[in-house]
PDB file of C-alpha atoms in Angstrom:
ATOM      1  CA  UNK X  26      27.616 120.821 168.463  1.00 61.00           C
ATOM      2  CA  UNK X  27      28.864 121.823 165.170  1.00 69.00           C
ATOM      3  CA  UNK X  28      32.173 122.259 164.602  1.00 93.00           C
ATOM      4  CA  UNK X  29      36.037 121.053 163.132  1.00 96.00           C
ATOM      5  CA  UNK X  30      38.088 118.251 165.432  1.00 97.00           C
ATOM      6  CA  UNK X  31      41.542 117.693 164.439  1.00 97.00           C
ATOM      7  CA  UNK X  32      43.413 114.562 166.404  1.00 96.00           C
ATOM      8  CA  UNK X  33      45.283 113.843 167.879  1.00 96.00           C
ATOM      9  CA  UNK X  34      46.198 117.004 169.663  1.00 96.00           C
ATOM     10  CA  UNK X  35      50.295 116.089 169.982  1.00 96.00           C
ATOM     11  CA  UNK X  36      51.939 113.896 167.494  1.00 94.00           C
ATOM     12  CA  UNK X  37      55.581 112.838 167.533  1.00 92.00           C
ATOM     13  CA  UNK X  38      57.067 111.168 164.430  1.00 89.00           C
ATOM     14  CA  UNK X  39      60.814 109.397 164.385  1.00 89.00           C
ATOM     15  CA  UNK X  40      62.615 110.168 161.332  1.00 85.00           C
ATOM     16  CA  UNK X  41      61.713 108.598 158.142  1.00 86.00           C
ATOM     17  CA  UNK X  42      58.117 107.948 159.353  1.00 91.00           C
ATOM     18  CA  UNK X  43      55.076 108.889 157.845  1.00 94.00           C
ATOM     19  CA  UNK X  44      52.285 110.163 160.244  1.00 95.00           C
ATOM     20  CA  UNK X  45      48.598 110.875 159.208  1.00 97.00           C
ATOM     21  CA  UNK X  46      46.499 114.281 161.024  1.00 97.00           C
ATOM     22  CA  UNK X  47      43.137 113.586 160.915  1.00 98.00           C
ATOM     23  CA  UNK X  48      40.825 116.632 160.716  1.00 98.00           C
ATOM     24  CA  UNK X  49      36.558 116.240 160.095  1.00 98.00           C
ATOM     25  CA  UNK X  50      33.878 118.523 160.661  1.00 97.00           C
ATOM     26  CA  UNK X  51      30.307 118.834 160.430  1.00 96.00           C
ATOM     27  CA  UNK X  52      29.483 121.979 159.332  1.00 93.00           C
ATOM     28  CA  UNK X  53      28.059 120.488 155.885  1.00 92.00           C
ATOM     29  CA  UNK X  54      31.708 122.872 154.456  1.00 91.00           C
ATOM     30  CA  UNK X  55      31.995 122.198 150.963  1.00 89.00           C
ATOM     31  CA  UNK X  56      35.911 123.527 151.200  1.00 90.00           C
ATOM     32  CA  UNK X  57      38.363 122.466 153.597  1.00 94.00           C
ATOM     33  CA  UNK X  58      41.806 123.625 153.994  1.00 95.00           C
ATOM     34  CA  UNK X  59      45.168 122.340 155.916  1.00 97.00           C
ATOM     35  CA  UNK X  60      47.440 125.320 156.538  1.00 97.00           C
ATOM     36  CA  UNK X  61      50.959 125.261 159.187  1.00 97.00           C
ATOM     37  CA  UNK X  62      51.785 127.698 161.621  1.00 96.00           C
ATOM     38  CA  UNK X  63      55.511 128.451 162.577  1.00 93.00           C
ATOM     39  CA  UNK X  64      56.708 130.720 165.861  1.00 85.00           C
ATOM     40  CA  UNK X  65      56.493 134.635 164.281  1.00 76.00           C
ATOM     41  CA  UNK X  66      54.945 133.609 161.007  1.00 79.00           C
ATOM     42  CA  UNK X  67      51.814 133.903 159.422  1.00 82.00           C
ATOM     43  CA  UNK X  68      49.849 130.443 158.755  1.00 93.00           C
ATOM     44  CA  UNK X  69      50.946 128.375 154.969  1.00 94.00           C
ATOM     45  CA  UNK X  70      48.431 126.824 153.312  1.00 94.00           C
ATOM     46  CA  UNK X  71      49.997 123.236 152.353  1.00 96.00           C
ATOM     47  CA  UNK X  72      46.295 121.648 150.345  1.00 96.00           C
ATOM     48  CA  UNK X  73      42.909 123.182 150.107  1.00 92.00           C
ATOM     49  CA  UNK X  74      40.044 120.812 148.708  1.00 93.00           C
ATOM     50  CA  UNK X  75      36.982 122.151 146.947  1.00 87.00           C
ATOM     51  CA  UNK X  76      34.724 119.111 146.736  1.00 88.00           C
ATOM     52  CA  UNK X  77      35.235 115.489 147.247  1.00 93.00           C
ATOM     53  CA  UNK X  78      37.987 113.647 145.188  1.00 94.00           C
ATOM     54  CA  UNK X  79      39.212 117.401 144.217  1.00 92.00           C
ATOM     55  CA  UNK X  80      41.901 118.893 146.294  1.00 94.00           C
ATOM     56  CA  UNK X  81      44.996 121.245 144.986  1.00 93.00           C
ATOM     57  CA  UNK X  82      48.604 122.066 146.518  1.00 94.00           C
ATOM     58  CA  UNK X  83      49.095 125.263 148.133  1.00 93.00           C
ATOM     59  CA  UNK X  84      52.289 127.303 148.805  1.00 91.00           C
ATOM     60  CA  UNK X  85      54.186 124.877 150.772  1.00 95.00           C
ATOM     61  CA  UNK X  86      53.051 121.046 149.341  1.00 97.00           C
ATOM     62  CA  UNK X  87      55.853 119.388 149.354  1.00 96.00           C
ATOM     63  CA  UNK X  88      56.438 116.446 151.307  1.00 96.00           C
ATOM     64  CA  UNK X  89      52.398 116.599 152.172  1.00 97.00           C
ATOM     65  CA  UNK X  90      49.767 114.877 151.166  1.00 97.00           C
ATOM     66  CA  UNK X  91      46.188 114.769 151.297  1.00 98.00           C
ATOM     67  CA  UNK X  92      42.449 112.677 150.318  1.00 97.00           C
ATOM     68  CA  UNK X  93      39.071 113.649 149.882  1.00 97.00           C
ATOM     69  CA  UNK X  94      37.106 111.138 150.029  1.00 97.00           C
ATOM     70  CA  UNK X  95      33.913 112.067 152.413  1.00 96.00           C
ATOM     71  CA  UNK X  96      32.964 115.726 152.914  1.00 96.00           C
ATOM     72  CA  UNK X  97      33.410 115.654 156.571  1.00 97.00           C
ATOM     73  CA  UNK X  98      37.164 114.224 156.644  1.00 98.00           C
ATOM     74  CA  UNK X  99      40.164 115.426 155.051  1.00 98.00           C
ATOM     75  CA  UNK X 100      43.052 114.128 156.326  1.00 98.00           C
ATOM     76  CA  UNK X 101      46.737 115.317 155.995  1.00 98.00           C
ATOM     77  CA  UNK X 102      49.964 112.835 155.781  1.00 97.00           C
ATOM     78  CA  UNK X 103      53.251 114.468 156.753  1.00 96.00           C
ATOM     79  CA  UNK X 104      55.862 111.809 154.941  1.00 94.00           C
ATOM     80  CA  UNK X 105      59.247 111.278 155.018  1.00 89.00           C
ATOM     81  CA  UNK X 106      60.102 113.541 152.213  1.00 89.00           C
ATOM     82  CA  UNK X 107      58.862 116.784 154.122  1.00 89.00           C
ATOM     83  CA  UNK X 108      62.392 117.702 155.879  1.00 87.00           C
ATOM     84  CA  UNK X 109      61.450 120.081 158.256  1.00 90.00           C
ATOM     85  CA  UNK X 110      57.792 119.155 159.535  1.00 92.00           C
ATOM     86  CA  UNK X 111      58.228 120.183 163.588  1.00 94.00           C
ATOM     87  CA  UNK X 112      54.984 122.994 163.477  1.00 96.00           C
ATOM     88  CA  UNK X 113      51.446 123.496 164.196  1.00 97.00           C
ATOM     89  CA  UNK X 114      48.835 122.045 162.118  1.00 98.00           C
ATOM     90  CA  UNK X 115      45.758 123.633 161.960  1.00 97.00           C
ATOM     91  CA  UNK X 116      42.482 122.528 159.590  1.00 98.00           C
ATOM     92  CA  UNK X 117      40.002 124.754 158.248  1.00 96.00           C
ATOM     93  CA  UNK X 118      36.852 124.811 156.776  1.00 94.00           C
ATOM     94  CA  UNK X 119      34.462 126.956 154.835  1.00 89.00           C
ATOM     95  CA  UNK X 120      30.843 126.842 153.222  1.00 83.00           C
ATOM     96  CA  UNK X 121      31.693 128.840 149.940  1.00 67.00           C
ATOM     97  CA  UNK X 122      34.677 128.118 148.065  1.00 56.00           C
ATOM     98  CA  UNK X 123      35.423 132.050 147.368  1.00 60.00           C
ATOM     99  CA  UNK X 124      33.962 134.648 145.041  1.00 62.00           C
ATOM    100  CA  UNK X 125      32.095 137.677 146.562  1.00 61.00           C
ATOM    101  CA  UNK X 126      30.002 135.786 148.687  1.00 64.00           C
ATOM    102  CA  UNK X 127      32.450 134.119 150.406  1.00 67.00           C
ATOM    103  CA  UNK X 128      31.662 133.063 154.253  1.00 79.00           C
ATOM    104  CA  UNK X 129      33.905 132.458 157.145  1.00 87.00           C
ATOM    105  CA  UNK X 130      36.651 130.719 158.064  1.00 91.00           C
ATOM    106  CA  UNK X 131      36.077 128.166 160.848  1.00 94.00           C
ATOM    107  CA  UNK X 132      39.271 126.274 162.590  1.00 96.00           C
ATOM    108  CA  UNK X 133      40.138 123.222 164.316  1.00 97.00           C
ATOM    109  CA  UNK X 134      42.306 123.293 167.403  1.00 96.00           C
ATOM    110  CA  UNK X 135      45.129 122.015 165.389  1.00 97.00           C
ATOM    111  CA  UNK X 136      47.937 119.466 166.021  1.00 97.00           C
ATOM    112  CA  UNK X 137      51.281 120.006 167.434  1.00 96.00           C
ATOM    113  CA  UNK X 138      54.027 118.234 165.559  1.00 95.00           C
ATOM    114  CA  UNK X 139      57.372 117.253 166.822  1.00 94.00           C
ATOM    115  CA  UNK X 140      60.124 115.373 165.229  1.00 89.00           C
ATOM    116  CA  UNK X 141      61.934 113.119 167.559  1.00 86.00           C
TER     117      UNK X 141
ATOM    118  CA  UNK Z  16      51.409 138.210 145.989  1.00 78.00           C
ATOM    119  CA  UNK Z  17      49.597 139.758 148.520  1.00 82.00           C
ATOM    120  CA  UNK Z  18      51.361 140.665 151.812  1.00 90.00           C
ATOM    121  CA  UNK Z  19      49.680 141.014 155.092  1.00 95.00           C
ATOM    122  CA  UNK Z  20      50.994 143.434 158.115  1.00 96.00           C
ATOM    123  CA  UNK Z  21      50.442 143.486 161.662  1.00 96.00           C
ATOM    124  CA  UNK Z  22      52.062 146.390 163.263  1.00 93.00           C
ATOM    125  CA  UNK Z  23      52.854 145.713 166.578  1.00 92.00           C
ATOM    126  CA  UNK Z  24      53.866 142.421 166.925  1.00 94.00           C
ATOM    127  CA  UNK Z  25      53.469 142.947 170.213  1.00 96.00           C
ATOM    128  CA  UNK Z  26      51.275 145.514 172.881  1.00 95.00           C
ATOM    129  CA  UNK Z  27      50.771 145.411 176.410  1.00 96.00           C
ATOM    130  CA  UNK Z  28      47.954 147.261 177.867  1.00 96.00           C
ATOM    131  CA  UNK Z  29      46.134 147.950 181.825  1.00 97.00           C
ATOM    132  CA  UNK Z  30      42.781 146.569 182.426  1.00 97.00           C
ATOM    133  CA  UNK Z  31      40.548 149.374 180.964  1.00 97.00           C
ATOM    134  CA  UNK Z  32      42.034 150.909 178.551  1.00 97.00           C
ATOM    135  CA  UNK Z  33      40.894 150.485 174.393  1.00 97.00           C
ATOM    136  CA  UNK Z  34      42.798 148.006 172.280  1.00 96.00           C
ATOM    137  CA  UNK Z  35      43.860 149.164 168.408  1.00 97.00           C
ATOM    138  CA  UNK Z  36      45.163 146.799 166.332  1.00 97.00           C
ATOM    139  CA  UNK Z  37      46.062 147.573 163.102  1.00 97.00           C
ATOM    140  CA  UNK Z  38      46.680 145.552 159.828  1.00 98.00           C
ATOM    141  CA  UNK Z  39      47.115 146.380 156.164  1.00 98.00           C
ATOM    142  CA  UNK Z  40      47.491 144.713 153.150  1.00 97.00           C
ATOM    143  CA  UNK Z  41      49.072 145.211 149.834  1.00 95.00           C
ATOM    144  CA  UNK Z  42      46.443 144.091 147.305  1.00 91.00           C
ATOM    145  CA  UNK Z  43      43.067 145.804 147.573  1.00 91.00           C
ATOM    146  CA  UNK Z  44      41.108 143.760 145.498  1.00 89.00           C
ATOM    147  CA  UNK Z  45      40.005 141.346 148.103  1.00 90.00           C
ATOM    148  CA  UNK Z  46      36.422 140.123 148.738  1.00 89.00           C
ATOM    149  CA  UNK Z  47      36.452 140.237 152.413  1.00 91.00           C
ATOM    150  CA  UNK Z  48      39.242 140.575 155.688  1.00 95.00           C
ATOM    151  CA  UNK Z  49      38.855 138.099 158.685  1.00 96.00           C
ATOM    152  CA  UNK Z  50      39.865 138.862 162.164  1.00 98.00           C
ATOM    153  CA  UNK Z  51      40.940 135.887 164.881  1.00 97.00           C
ATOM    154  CA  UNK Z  52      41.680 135.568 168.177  1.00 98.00           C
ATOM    155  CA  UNK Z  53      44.543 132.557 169.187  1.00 97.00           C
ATOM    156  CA  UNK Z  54      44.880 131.556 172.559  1.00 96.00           C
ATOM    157  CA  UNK Z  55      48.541 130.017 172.830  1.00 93.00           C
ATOM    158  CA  UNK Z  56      48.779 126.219 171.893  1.00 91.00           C
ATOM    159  CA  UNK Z  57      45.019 126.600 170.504  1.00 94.00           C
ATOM    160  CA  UNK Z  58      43.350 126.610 166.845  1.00 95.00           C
ATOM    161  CA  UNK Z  59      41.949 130.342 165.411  1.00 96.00           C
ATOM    162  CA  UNK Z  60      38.205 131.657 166.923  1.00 96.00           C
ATOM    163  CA  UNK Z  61      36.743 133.386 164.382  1.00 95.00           C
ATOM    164  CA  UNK Z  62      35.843 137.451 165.571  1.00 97.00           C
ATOM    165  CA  UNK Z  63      34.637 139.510 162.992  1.00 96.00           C
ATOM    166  CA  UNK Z  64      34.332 138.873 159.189  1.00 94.00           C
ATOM    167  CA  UNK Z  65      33.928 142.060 156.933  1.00 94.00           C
ATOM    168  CA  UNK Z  66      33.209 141.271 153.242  1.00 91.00           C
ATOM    169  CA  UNK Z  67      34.802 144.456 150.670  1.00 90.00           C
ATOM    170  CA  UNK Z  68      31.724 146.300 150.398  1.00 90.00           C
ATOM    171  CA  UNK Z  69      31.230 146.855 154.296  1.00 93.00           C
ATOM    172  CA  UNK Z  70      33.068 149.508 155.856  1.00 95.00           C
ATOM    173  CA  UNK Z  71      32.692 148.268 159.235  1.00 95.00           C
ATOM    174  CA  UNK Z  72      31.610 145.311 161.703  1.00 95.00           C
ATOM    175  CA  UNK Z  73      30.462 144.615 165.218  1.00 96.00           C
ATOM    176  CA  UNK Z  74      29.954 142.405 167.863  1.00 95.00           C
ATOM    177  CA  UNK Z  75      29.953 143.483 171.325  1.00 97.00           C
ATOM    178  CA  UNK Z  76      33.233 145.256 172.779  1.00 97.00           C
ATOM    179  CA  UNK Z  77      34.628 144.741 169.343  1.00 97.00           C
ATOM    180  CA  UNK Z  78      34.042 146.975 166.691  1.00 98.00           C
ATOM    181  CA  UNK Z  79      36.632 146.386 163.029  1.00 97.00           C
ATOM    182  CA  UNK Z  80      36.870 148.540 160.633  1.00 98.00           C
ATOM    183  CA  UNK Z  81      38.105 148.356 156.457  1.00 97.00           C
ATOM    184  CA  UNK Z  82      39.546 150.898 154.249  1.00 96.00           C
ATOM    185  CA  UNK Z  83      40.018 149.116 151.225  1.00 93.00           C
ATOM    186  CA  UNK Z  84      41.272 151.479 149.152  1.00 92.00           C
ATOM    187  CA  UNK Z  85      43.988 152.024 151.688  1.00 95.00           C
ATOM    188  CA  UNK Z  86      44.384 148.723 152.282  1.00 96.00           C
ATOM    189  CA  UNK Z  87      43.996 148.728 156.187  1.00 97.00           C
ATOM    190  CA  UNK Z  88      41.638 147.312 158.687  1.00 98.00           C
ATOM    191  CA  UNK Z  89      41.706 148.100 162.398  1.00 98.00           C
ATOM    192  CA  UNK Z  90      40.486 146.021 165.708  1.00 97.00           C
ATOM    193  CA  UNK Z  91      39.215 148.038 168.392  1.00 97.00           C
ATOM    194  CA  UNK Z  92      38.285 146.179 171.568  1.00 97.00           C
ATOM    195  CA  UNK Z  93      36.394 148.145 174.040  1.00 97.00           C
ATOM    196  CA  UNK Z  94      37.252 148.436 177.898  1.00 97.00           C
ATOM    197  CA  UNK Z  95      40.143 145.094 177.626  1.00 97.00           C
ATOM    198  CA  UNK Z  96      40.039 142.615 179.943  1.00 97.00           C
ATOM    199  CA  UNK Z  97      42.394 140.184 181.003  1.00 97.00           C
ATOM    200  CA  UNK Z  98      40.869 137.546 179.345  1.00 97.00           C
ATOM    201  CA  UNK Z  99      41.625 139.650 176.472  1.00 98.00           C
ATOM    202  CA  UNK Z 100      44.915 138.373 176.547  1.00 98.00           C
ATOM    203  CA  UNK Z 101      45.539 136.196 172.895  1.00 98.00           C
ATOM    204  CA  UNK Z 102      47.146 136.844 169.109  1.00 97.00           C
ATOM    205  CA  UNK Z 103      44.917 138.615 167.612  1.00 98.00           C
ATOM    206  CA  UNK Z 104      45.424 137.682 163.631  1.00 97.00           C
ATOM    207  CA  UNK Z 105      44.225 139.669 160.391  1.00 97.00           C
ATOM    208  CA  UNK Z 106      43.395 137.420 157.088  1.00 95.00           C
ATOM    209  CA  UNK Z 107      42.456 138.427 153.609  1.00 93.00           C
ATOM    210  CA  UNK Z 108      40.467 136.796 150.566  1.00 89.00           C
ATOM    211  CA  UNK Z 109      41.346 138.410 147.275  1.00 82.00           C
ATOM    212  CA  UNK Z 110      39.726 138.560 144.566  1.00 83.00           C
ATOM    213  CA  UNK Z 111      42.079 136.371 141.175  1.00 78.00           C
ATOM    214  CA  UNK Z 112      42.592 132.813 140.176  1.00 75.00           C
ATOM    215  CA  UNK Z 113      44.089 132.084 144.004  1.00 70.00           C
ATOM    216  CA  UNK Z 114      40.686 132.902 146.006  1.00 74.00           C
ATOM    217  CA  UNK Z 115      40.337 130.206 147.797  1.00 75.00           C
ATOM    218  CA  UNK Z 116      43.429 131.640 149.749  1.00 79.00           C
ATOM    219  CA  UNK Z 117      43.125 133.204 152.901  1.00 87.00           C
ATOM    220  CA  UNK Z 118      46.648 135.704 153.472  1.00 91.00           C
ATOM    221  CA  UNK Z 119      47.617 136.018 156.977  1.00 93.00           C
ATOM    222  CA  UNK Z 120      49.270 138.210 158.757  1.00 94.00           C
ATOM    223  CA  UNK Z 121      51.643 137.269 161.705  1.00 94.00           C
ATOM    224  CA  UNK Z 122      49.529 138.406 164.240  1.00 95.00           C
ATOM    225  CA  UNK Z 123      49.973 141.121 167.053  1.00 96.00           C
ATOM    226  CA  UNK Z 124      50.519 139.668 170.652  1.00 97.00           C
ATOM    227  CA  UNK Z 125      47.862 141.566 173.113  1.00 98.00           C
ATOM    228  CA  UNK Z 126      48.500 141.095 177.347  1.00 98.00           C
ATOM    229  CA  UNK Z 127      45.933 143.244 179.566  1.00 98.00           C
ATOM    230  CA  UNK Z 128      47.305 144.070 182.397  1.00 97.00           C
ATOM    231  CA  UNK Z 129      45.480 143.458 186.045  1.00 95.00           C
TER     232      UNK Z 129
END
């Protein structure tokens, strides 16, 4: 069943603590993309990654960061330097990068975050 | 910067009656528009993805339409149902150095009615 899992499903991190979303599909996606979703607002992307060992920061990157280092996985670390990080998560993946044959967008179920 | 709108935020309908969301954007050079469905507490479910040079798409009770020139897209969902109920969220891809980008909109808030 092909698809994008994102674990765990609640996360709570104590201040000053760096916590680690894990996100991996197997839809053979070349891009993959970690964006947050706050109550009323649209989703942010926070890192997108093209190809493996290639990823770039999106609108909100700091305090975030990210590896590429299989094509299925691409895991997101919230650290202790992102002040505000109570949101959703969600991961994303697609099979074309962009350009005018660009394909869907497929989700995970994302990751609630809470600070404690 | 591209700006995405979802007007309502929020619309309550009875059991039967045609959905029609709307959405609009503020760049129109964008290579195609994306519609989801979120169930609360749940990730995005892909609907209906229109690339620029299609003027509409299809798939079942749901029918979405694009005026790019205009820069608006509408939903229509056929006959709703309660299990209808969800945010129903608009995306674009534009065309420019930032395409790997998808804009969203905040999403408009649908509850069918019994």
């Amino acid at each position: 069943d092909g698809g994008i899992t994102q674990s765990p499903k609640y996360l709570f991190r104590k201040e000053g603590q760096n916590v680690t979303l894990s996100c991996e599909q197997n839809l053979n996606h070349d891009a993959m993309y970690w964006y947050r979703q706050d109550p009323g607002q649209g989703l942010r992307l926070i890192y997108y990654s093209q190809i493996v060992n290639d990823f770039q920061k999106g609108d909100i990157a700091e305090g975030y960061s990210v590896s590429r280092e299989k094509k299925e996985s691409f895991p997101l670390t919230v650290t202790s330097a992102q002040k505000n990080p109570t949101a959703f998560y969600l991961c994303a993946s697609s099979l074309f990068l962009g350009g005018s044959r660009s394909t869907e967008a497929f989700f995970g179920q994302g990751t609630r975050l809470t600070v404690v | 910067k591209q700006e995405v709108t979802q007007i309502p935020a929020a619309l309550s309908v009875p059991e039967g009656e045609n959905l029609v969301l709307n959405c609009s954007f503020t760049d129109s050079a964008i290579y195609n528009l994306q519609w989801f469905r979120q169930d609360p507490g749940k990730g995005l479910t892909s609907l209906l993805l229109i690339q620029s040079s299609q003027r509409e798409q299809t798939s079942g009770r749901l029918n979405a339409s694009l005026d790019k020139s205009s820069g608006r897209s509408t939903l229509y969902i056929a006959a709703s149902q309660p299990g209808d109920s969800a945010t129903y969220l608009c995306a674009v891809r534009h065309v420019g150095p930032n395409d790997y980008k998808l804009s969203f909109g905040a999403g408009t808030t649908v509850t069918v009615r019994a």
